[in-house]
CSV table of N, CA and C in Angstrom, one decimal:
chain,number,residue,atom,x,y,z
A,21,MET,N,166.4,84.6,122.9
A,21,MET,CA,166.8,85.9,122.5
A,21,MET,C,166.4,86.9,123.6
A,22,GLU,N,167.4,87.5,124.1
A,22,GLU,CA,167.1,88.5,125.2
A,22,GLU,C,166.7,89.9,124.7
A,23,ASN,N,167.5,90.4,123.7
A,23,ASN,CA,167.3,91.7,123.2
A,23,ASN,C,167.0,91.7,121.7
A,24,VAL,N,165.8,92.1,121.3
A,24,VAL,CA,165.4,92.1,119.9
A,24,VAL,C,166.3,93.0,119.1
A,25,ALA,N,166.7,94.2,119.7
A,25,ALA,CA,167.5,95.2,118.9
A,25,ALA,C,168.8,94.6,118.5
A,26,THR,N,169.4,93.7,119.3
A,26,THR,CA,170.7,93.1,119.0
A,26,THR,C,170.6,91.8,118.3
A,27,ALA,N,169.4,91.3,118.2
A,27,ALA,CA,169.2,89.9,117.6
A,27,ALA,C,169.5,90.0,116.1
A,28,SER,N,170.0,88.8,115.6
A,28,SER,CA,170.3,88.8,114.2
A,28,SER,C,169.0,88.7,113.4
A,29,ASP,N,169.1,89.1,112.1
A,29,ASP,CA,167.9,88.9,111.2
A,29,ASP,C,167.5,87.5,111.1
A,30,GLU,N,168.4,86.6,111.2
A,30,GLU,CA,168.1,85.1,111.1
A,30,GLU,C,167.3,84.7,112.3
A,31,ASP,N,167.6,85.2,113.5
A,31,ASP,CA,166.9,84.9,114.7
A,31,ASP,C,165.5,85.4,114.6
A,32,LYS,N,165.3,86.7,114.2
A,32,LYS,CA,164.0,87.3,114.0
A,32,LYS,C,163.2,86.5,113.0
A,33,THR,N,163.8,86.1,111.9
A,33,THR,CA,163.0,85.4,110.9
A,33,THR,C,162.6,84.0,111.4
A,34,THR,N,163.4,83.4,112.2
A,34,THR,CA,163.0,82.1,112.8
A,34,THR,C,161.8,82.3,113.7
A,35,LEU,N,161.8,83.4,114.5
A,35,LEU,CA,160.7,83.6,115.4
A,35,LEU,C,159.4,84.0,114.7
A,36,ILE,N,159.5,84.8,113.7
A,36,ILE,CA,158.4,85.2,112.9
A,36,ILE,C,157.8,83.9,112.2
A,37,ASP,N,158.7,83.1,111.7
A,37,ASP,CA,158.2,81.8,111.1
A,37,ASP,C,157.5,80.9,112.1
A,38,ALA,N,158.1,80.9,113.3
A,38,ALA,CA,157.4,80.1,114.4
A,38,ALA,C,156.0,80.6,114.7
A,39,VAL,N,155.9,81.9,114.7
A,39,VAL,CA,154.6,82.5,115.0
A,39,VAL,C,153.6,82.2,113.9
A,40,MET,N,154.0,82.3,112.6
A,40,MET,CA,153.1,82.0,111.5
A,40,MET,C,152.8,80.5,111.5
A,41,ARG,N,153.7,79.6,111.8
A,41,ARG,CA,153.4,78.2,111.9
A,41,ARG,C,152.3,77.9,113.0
A,42,ALA,N,152.5,78.6,114.1
A,42,ALA,CA,151.5,78.5,115.2
A,42,ALA,C,150.1,79.0,114.8
A,43,VAL,N,150.1,80.1,114.0
A,43,VAL,CA,148.9,80.6,113.5
A,43,VAL,C,148.2,79.5,112.6
A,44,CYS,N,149.0,78.9,111.7
A,44,CYS,CA,148.4,77.8,110.9
A,44,CYS,C,147.8,76.7,111.7
A,45,ARG,N,148.5,76.3,112.8
A,45,ARG,CA,148.0,75.3,113.6
A,45,ARG,C,146.7,75.7,114.3
A,46,GLU,N,146.5,77.0,114.6
A,46,GLU,CA,145.3,77.4,115.2
A,46,GLU,C,144.1,77.5,114.2
A,47,CYS,N,144.5,77.6,113.0
A,47,CYS,CA,143.4,77.7,111.9
A,47,CYS,C,143.1,76.3,111.5
A,48,THR,N,142.5,76.1,110.4
A,48,THR,CA,142.1,74.8,109.9
A,48,THR,C,143.3,74.0,109.5
A,49,SER,N,143.1,72.7,109.4
A,49,SER,CA,144.1,71.8,109.0
A,49,SER,C,144.5,72.0,107.5
A,50,GLN,N,143.7,72.7,106.8
A,50,GLN,CA,144.0,73.0,105.4
A,50,GLN,C,144.9,74.2,105.3
A,51,THR,N,145.1,75.0,106.3
A,51,THR,CA,145.9,76.2,106.2
A,51,THR,C,147.4,75.8,106.3
A,52,LYS,N,148.1,76.1,105.3
A,52,LYS,CA,149.6,75.7,105.2
A,52,LYS,C,150.4,77.0,104.9
A,53,ILE,N,151.6,77.0,105.3
A,53,ILE,CA,152.5,78.1,105.0
A,53,ILE,C,153.5,77.6,103.9
A,54,GLU,N,153.8,78.5,103.0
A,54,GLU,CA,154.8,78.3,102.0
A,54,GLU,C,155.8,79.4,102.1
A,55,ARG,N,157.1,79.0,102.4
A,55,ARG,CA,158.1,80.0,102.7
A,55,ARG,C,158.8,80.5,101.5
A,56,HIS,N,159.1,81.7,101.4
A,56,HIS,CA,160.0,82.4,100.4
A,56,HIS,C,159.5,82.0,99.0
A,57,VAL,N,158.2,82.2,98.7
A,57,VAL,CA,157.7,82.0,97.4
A,57,VAL,C,157.9,83.2,96.6
A,58,LEU,N,158.3,83.0,95.3
A,58,LEU,CA,158.5,84.1,94.4
A,58,LEU,C,157.1,84.5,93.9
A,59,PHE,N,156.6,85.7,94.4
A,59,PHE,CA,155.3,86.1,94.1
A,59,PHE,C,155.3,86.7,92.7
A,60,LYS,N,154.4,86.2,91.8
A,60,LYS,CA,154.3,86.7,90.5
A,60,LYS,C,152.8,87.0,90.2
A,61,GLY,N,152.5,88.1,89.6
A,61,GLY,CA,151.1,88.4,89.2
A,61,GLY,C,151.1,88.8,87.8
A,62,LYS,N,149.9,88.8,87.2
A,62,LYS,CA,149.8,89.2,85.8
A,62,LYS,C,150.2,90.6,85.6
A,63,ALA,N,149.9,91.5,86.6
A,63,ALA,CA,150.2,92.9,86.4
A,63,ALA,C,151.6,93.2,86.8
A,64,LEU,N,152.3,92.3,87.6
A,64,LEU,CA,153.6,92.5,88.0
A,64,LEU,C,154.5,91.4,87.5
A,65,GLU,N,155.7,91.6,87.1
A,65,GLU,CA,156.6,90.6,86.7
A,65,GLU,C,156.8,89.7,87.9
A,66,SER,N,157.8,90.1,88.7
A,66,SER,CA,158.0,89.4,90.0
A,66,SER,C,158.1,90.4,91.1
A,67,PHE,N,157.6,90.1,92.2
A,67,PHE,CA,157.6,91.2,93.2
A,67,PHE,C,158.4,90.7,94.5
A,68,GLY,N,159.3,89.9,94.3
A,68,GLY,CA,160.1,89.4,95.4
A,68,GLY,C,159.5,88.2,96.1
A,69,ARG,N,160.2,87.8,97.1
A,69,ARG,CA,159.9,86.6,97.8
A,69,ARG,C,159.0,86.9,99.1
A,70,VAL,N,158.0,86.2,99.3
A,70,VAL,CA,157.1,86.4,100.4
A,70,VAL,C,156.7,85.0,100.9
A,71,ASP,N,156.1,85.0,102.1
A,71,ASP,CA,155.5,83.8,102.6
A,71,ASP,C,154.1,83.8,102.4
A,72,LEU,N,153.5,82.7,101.9
A,72,LEU,CA,152.1,82.7,101.6
A,72,LEU,C,151.4,81.7,102.6
A,73,LEU,N,150.3,82.1,103.2
A,73,LEU,CA,149.4,81.1,103.9
A,73,LEU,C,148.3,80.8,102.9
A,74,ARG,N,148.2,79.5,102.7
A,74,ARG,CA,147.2,79.0,101.7
A,74,ARG,C,146.1,78.2,102.5
A,75,ASP,N,144.9,78.4,102.1
A,75,ASP,CA,143.8,77.5,102.5
A,75,ASP,C,143.4,76.7,101.3
A,76,GLY,N,143.8,75.5,101.3
A,76,GLY,CA,143.6,74.7,100.0
A,76,GLY,C,144.6,75.2,99.0
A,77,ASN,N,144.1,75.6,97.8
A,77,ASN,CA,145.0,76.2,96.8
A,77,ASN,C,144.9,77.7,96.7
A,78,LEU,N,144.2,78.3,97.6
A,78,LEU,CA,144.0,79.8,97.5
A,78,LEU,C,144.9,80.5,98.5
A,79,GLU,N,145.5,81.6,98.1
A,79,GLU,CA,146.2,82.4,99.0
A,79,GLU,C,145.2,83.0,100.0
A,80,ASN,N,145.6,83.0,101.3
A,80,ASN,CA,144.7,83.5,102.3
A,80,ASN,C,145.4,84.7,102.9
A,81,ALA,N,146.8,84.7,103.0
A,81,ALA,CA,147.5,85.8,103.6
A,81,ALA,C,148.9,85.8,102.9
A,82,ILE,N,149.4,87.0,102.9
A,82,ILE,CA,150.8,87.3,102.4
A,82,ILE,C,151.6,87.8,103.5
A,83,VAL,N,152.7,87.2,103.8
A,83,VAL,CA,153.5,87.6,105.0
A,83,VAL,C,154.8,88.2,104.5
A,84,VAL,N,155.1,89.4,104.9
A,84,VAL,CA,156.4,90.1,104.5
A,84,VAL,C,157.2,90.3,105.8
A,85,GLU,N,158.4,89.9,105.8
A,85,GLU,CA,159.3,90.1,106.9
A,85,GLU,C,160.1,91.3,106.6
A,86,CYS,N,160.4,92.2,107.5
A,86,CYS,CA,161.2,93.4,107.3
A,86,CYS,C,162.0,93.7,108.5
A,87,ASP,N,162.9,94.6,108.4
A,87,ASP,CA,163.6,95.1,109.6
A,87,ASP,C,163.0,96.5,110.0
A,88,GLU,N,163.3,96.9,111.2
A,88,GLU,CA,162.7,98.1,111.7
A,88,GLU,C,162.9,99.3,110.8
A,89,GLN,N,164.1,99.4,110.2
A,89,GLN,CA,164.4,100.6,109.3
A,89,GLN,C,163.6,100.5,108.0
A,90,ASN,N,163.2,99.4,107.6
A,90,ASN,CA,162.5,99.3,106.3
A,90,ASN,C,161.0,98.9,106.5
A,91,PHE,N,160.4,99.3,107.6
A,91,PHE,CA,159.0,98.9,107.8
A,91,PHE,C,158.1,99.5,106.8
A,92,ASP,N,158.3,100.8,106.5
A,92,ASP,CA,157.4,101.4,105.5
A,92,ASP,C,157.5,100.7,104.1
A,93,LYS,N,158.7,100.3,103.7
A,93,LYS,CA,158.8,99.6,102.5
A,93,LYS,C,158.1,98.3,102.5
A,94,GLY,N,158.2,97.6,103.7
A,94,GLY,CA,157.6,96.3,103.9
A,94,GLY,C,156.1,96.4,103.7
A,95,ILE,N,155.5,97.5,104.3
A,95,ILE,CA,154.1,97.8,104.2
A,95,ILE,C,153.7,98.0,102.8
A,96,ALA,N,154.4,98.8,102.1
A,96,ALA,CA,154.1,99.1,100.7
A,96,ALA,C,154.1,97.8,99.8
A,97,ARG,N,155.1,97.0,100.1
A,97,ARG,CA,155.3,95.7,99.3
A,97,ARG,C,154.1,94.8,99.7
A,98,MET,N,153.7,94.7,100.9
A,98,MET,CA,152.6,93.9,101.3
A,98,MET,C,151.3,94.4,100.7
A,99,VAL,N,151.1,95.7,100.7
A,99,VAL,CA,149.8,96.2,100.2
A,99,VAL,C,149.7,95.9,98.7
A,100,ILE,N,150.8,96.1,97.9
A,100,ILE,CA,150.7,95.8,96.5
A,100,ILE,C,150.5,94.4,96.2
A,101,THR,N,151.2,93.5,97.0
A,101,THR,CA,151.1,92.1,96.8
A,101,THR,C,149.7,91.6,97.1
A,102,ALA,N,149.2,92.0,98.3
A,102,ALA,CA,147.8,91.6,98.7
A,102,ALA,C,146.8,92.0,97.7
A,103,GLU,N,146.9,93.3,97.3
A,103,GLU,CA,145.9,93.8,96.3
A,103,GLU,C,146.0,93.1,95.0
A,104,THR,N,147.2,92.8,94.5
A,104,THR,CA,147.3,92.1,93.3
A,104,THR,C,146.7,90.7,93.4
A,105,ALA,N,146.9,90.0,94.5
A,105,ALA,CA,146.3,88.7,94.7
A,105,ALA,C,144.8,88.8,94.7
A,106,LEU,N,144.3,89.8,95.4
A,106,LEU,CA,142.8,90.0,95.4
A,106,LEU,C,142.3,90.3,94.0
A,107,LEU,N,142.9,91.1,93.3
A,107,LEU,CA,142.4,91.5,91.9
A,107,LEU,C,142.4,90.2,91.0
A,108,GLU,N,143.4,89.4,91.1
A,108,GLU,CA,143.5,88.2,90.3
A,108,GLU,C,142.4,87.2,90.7
A,109,ARG,N,142.0,87.1,92.0
A,109,ARG,CA,140.9,86.3,92.5
A,109,ARG,C,139.6,86.8,92.0
A,110,LEU,N,139.4,88.2,92.1
A,110,LEU,CA,138.2,88.8,91.6
A,110,LEU,C,138.0,88.6,90.1
A,111,GLU,N,139.1,88.6,89.4
A,111,GLU,CA,139.0,88.5,87.9
A,111,GLU,C,138.5,87.1,87.6
A,112,LYS,N,138.9,86.1,88.4
A,112,LYS,CA,138.4,84.7,88.2
A,112,LYS,C,137.0,84.5,88.7
A,113,ASP,N,136.6,85.2,89.8
A,113,ASP,CA,135.3,85.1,90.3
A,113,ASP,C,134.8,86.4,90.9
A,114,PRO,N,134.1,87.3,90.0
A,114,PRO,CA,133.7,88.6,90.4
A,114,PRO,C,132.8,88.6,91.6
A,115,GLN,N,132.1,87.5,91.9
A,115,GLN,CA,131.2,87.5,93.1
A,115,GLN,C,131.9,87.1,94.4
A,116,MET,N,133.2,86.8,94.3
A,116,MET,CA,133.9,86.4,95.5
A,116,MET,C,133.8,87.4,96.6
A,117,ASP,N,133.5,87.0,97.8
A,117,ASP,CA,133.5,88.0,98.9
A,117,ASP,C,134.4,87.6,100.0
A,118,GLU,N,135.5,86.9,99.7
A,118,GLU,CA,136.5,86.5,100.7
A,118,GLU,C,137.5,87.7,100.8
A,119,HIS,N,138.3,87.6,101.8
A,119,HIS,CA,139.3,88.6,102.0
A,119,HIS,C,140.7,88.0,101.9
A,120,ILE,N,141.7,88.9,101.6
A,120,ILE,CA,143.1,88.5,101.6
A,120,ILE,C,143.7,89.3,102.7
A,121,TYR,N,144.6,88.7,103.4
A,121,TYR,CA,145.3,89.4,104.5
A,121,TYR,C,146.8,89.6,104.2
A,122,GLY,N,147.2,90.8,104.4
A,122,GLY,CA,148.7,91.1,104.3
A,122,GLY,C,149.2,91.3,105.7
A,123,ILE,N,150.4,90.8,106.0
A,123,ILE,CA,151.0,90.8,107.3
A,123,ILE,C,152.4,91.3,107.1
A,124,VAL,N,152.8,92.3,107.8
A,124,VAL,CA,154.2,92.8,107.8
A,124,VAL,C,154.7,92.7,109.3
A,125,SER,N,155.9,92.2,109.5
A,125,SER,CA,156.4,92.1,110.8
A,125,SER,C,157.9,92.3,110.9
A,126,ASP,N,158.3,93.0,112.0
A,126,ASP,CA,159.8,93.0,112.3
A,126,ASP,C,159.9,92.3,113.7
A,127,LEU,N,159.0,91.5,114.1
A,127,LEU,CA,158.9,90.7,115.3
A,127,LEU,C,158.1,91.4,116.4
A,128,LEU,N,158.5,92.7,116.7
A,128,LEU,CA,157.8,93.4,117.8
A,128,LEU,C,156.5,94.1,117.3
A,129,THR,N,156.5,94.5,116.0
A,129,THR,CA,155.3,95.1,115.4
A,129,THR,C,154.8,94.3,114.3
A,130,TRP,N,153.5,94.1,114.3
A,130,TRP,CA,152.8,93.3,113.3
A,130,TRP,C,151.7,94.2,112.7
A,131,GLN,N,151.8,94.6,111.5
A,131,GLN,CA,150.9,95.4,110.8
A,131,GLN,C,150.1,94.5,109.9
A,132,VAL,N,148.7,94.5,110.1
A,132,VAL,CA,147.9,93.5,109.3
A,132,VAL,C,146.9,94.4,108.5
A,133,MET,N,146.7,94.0,107.2
A,133,MET,CA,145.7,94.6,106.4
A,133,MET,C,144.8,93.5,105.9
A,134,GLU,N,143.5,93.8,106.0
A,134,GLU,CA,142.5,92.9,105.5
A,134,GLU,C,141.9,93.6,104.3
A,135,VAL,N,141.9,93.0,103.1
A,135,VAL,CA,141.5,93.7,101.9
A,135,VAL,C,140.5,92.8,101.2
A,136,GLY,N,139.4,93.4,100.8
A,136,GLY,CA,138.3,92.7,100.1
A,136,GLY,C,137.8,93.6,99.0
A,137,ALA,N,136.8,93.2,98.3
A,137,ALA,CA,136.2,94.0,97.2
A,137,ALA,C,135.6,95.3,97.7
A,138,GLU,N,135.2,95.3,99.0
A,138,GLU,CA,134.6,96.6,99.6
A,138,GLU,C,135.6,97.5,100.1
A,139,GLY,N,136.9,97.2,100.2
A,139,GLY,CA,137.9,98.1,100.7
A,139,GLY,C,138.9,97.4,101.6
A,140,ALA,N,139.6,98.2,102.4
A,140,ALA,CA,140.7,97.6,103.2
A,140,ALA,C,140.6,98.2,104.6
A,141,ARG,N,141.0,97.4,105.6
A,141,ARG,CA,141.2,97.9,107.0
A,141,ARG,C,142.5,97.4,107.6
A,142,PHE,N,143.0,98.2,108.5
A,142,PHE,CA,144.3,97.9,109.1
A,142,PHE,C,144.2,97.6,110.6
A,143,CYS,N,145.1,96.8,111.1
A,143,CYS,CA,145.2,96.6,112.5
A,143,CYS,C,146.7,96.4,112.8
A,144,LYS,N,147.1,97.1,113.9
A,144,LYS,CA,148.5,97.0,114.3
A,144,LYS,C,148.6,96.3,115.7
A,145,LEU,N,149.4,95.3,115.7
A,145,LEU,CA,149.7,94.5,117.0
A,145,LEU,C,151.1,94.8,117.4
A,146,LYS,N,151.2,95.2,118.7
A,146,LYS,CA,152.6,95.5,119.2
A,146,LYS,C,152.9,94.6,120.3
A,147,VAL,N,154.2,94.1,120.4
A,147,VAL,CA,154.7,93.2,121.4
A,147,VAL,C,155.6,94.0,122.3
A,148,ASP,N,155.4,94.0,123.6
A,148,ASP,CA,156.3,94.6,124.5
A,148,ASP,C,157.6,93.7,124.6
A,149,GLU,N,158.7,94.3,124.4
A,149,GLU,CA,160.0,93.5,124.4
A,149,GLU,C,160.2,92.8,125.7
A,150,SER,N,159.8,93.4,126.8
A,150,SER,CA,160.0,92.8,128.1
A,150,SER,C,159.1,91.6,128.4
A,151,GLU,N,158.0,91.5,127.5
A,151,GLU,CA,157.1,90.4,127.7
A,151,GLU,C,156.8,89.7,126.3
A,152,LYS,N,157.9,89.4,125.6
A,152,LYS,CA,157.9,88.9,124.3
A,152,LYS,C,157.0,87.6,124.2
A,153,GLU,N,157.3,86.7,125.1
A,153,GLU,CA,156.6,85.4,125.0
A,153,GLU,C,155.1,85.6,125.1
A,154,ASP,N,154.6,86.3,126.1
A,154,ASP,CA,153.1,86.5,126.2
A,154,ASP,C,152.6,87.3,125.0
A,155,GLY,N,153.4,88.3,124.6
A,155,GLY,CA,153.0,89.2,123.5
A,155,GLY,C,152.8,88.4,122.2
A,156,LEU,N,153.8,87.5,121.9
A,156,LEU,CA,153.7,86.7,120.7
A,156,LEU,C,152.6,85.7,120.8
A,157,ARG,N,152.2,85.2,122.0
A,157,ARG,CA,151.0,84.4,122.1
A,157,ARG,C,149.8,85.1,121.7
A,158,CYS,N,149.7,86.4,122.2
A,158,CYS,CA,148.5,87.2,121.8
A,158,CYS,C,148.5,87.5,120.3
A,159,VAL,N,149.6,87.7,119.7
A,159,VAL,CA,149.7,87.9,118.2
A,159,VAL,C,149.2,86.6,117.5
A,160,VAL,N,149.6,85.5,117.9
A,160,VAL,CA,149.1,84.2,117.3
A,160,VAL,C,147.6,84.1,117.4
A,161,GLY,N,147.1,84.4,118.6
A,161,GLY,CA,145.6,84.3,118.8
A,161,GLY,C,144.9,85.3,117.9
A,162,ALA,N,145.4,86.6,117.9
A,162,ALA,CA,144.7,87.6,117.1
A,162,ALA,C,144.8,87.3,115.6
A,163,LEU,N,145.9,86.8,115.1
A,163,LEU,CA,146.1,86.5,113.7
A,163,LEU,C,145.2,85.3,113.3
A,164,ALA,N,145.2,84.3,114.2
A,164,ALA,CA,144.4,83.1,113.9
A,164,ALA,C,142.9,83.5,113.8
A,165,ALA,N,142.5,84.3,114.8
A,165,ALA,CA,141.1,84.7,114.8
A,165,ALA,C,140.7,85.5,113.5
A,166,LEU,N,141.6,86.4,113.1
A,166,LEU,CA,141.4,87.2,111.9
A,166,LEU,C,141.3,86.3,110.7
A,167,LEU,N,142.2,85.4,110.6
A,167,LEU,CA,142.2,84.5,109.4
A,167,LEU,C,141.0,83.6,109.3
A,168,GLN,N,140.4,83.4,110.5
A,168,GLN,CA,139.2,82.6,110.5
A,168,GLN,C,137.9,83.4,110.5
A,169,GLY,N,138.1,84.7,110.2
A,169,GLY,CA,136.9,85.6,110.0
A,169,GLY,C,136.4,86.2,111.2
A,170,LYS,N,137.1,86.1,112.3
A,170,LYS,CA,136.7,86.8,113.6
A,170,LYS,C,137.4,88.1,113.7
A,171,GLU,N,136.9,89.0,114.5
A,171,GLU,CA,137.5,90.3,114.7
A,171,GLU,C,138.8,90.1,115.5
A,172,ALA,N,139.8,90.8,115.1
A,172,ALA,CA,141.1,90.9,115.8
A,172,ALA,C,141.0,92.0,116.8
A,173,ARG,N,141.5,91.8,118.0
A,173,ARG,CA,141.5,92.8,119.0
A,173,ARG,C,143.0,93.4,119.0
A,174,ASP,N,143.1,94.7,119.2
A,174,ASP,CA,144.4,95.2,119.4
A,174,ASP,C,145.1,94.6,120.6
A,175,ALA,N,146.3,94.1,120.4
A,175,ALA,CA,147.0,93.5,121.5
A,175,ALA,C,148.2,94.3,121.9
């Protein structure tokens, strides 16, 4: 893909999926990705289809794909979904101190939210279109580090 602006949504989805599979490989062997899962929570009927990264049987990250024009809607959807998943885990185990990660991407921009009982923090990773391959490698490294509990650096 030479130009992201003219690439089809299908091509972008394929690349985002490839990045997330690479992130799973960088993490533990237990981290798996489930594509296009219908996310349901007790508080919400259904909130659309998302990709889930699971460590064992627990959601570790919620991945929302969006296009450039709907990035804000993608972020809102990701925040609600990640916070719902966190609340349901806290309901089962109030002492839990793990984090849930929400990830929104249009391929060149990756907005990440880490949410836990103590609050949330955000990180934005940007990929320069002229250096997509290197930029996406940096995204894989940063996301894998974050999901393993290490600090992500802005890339």
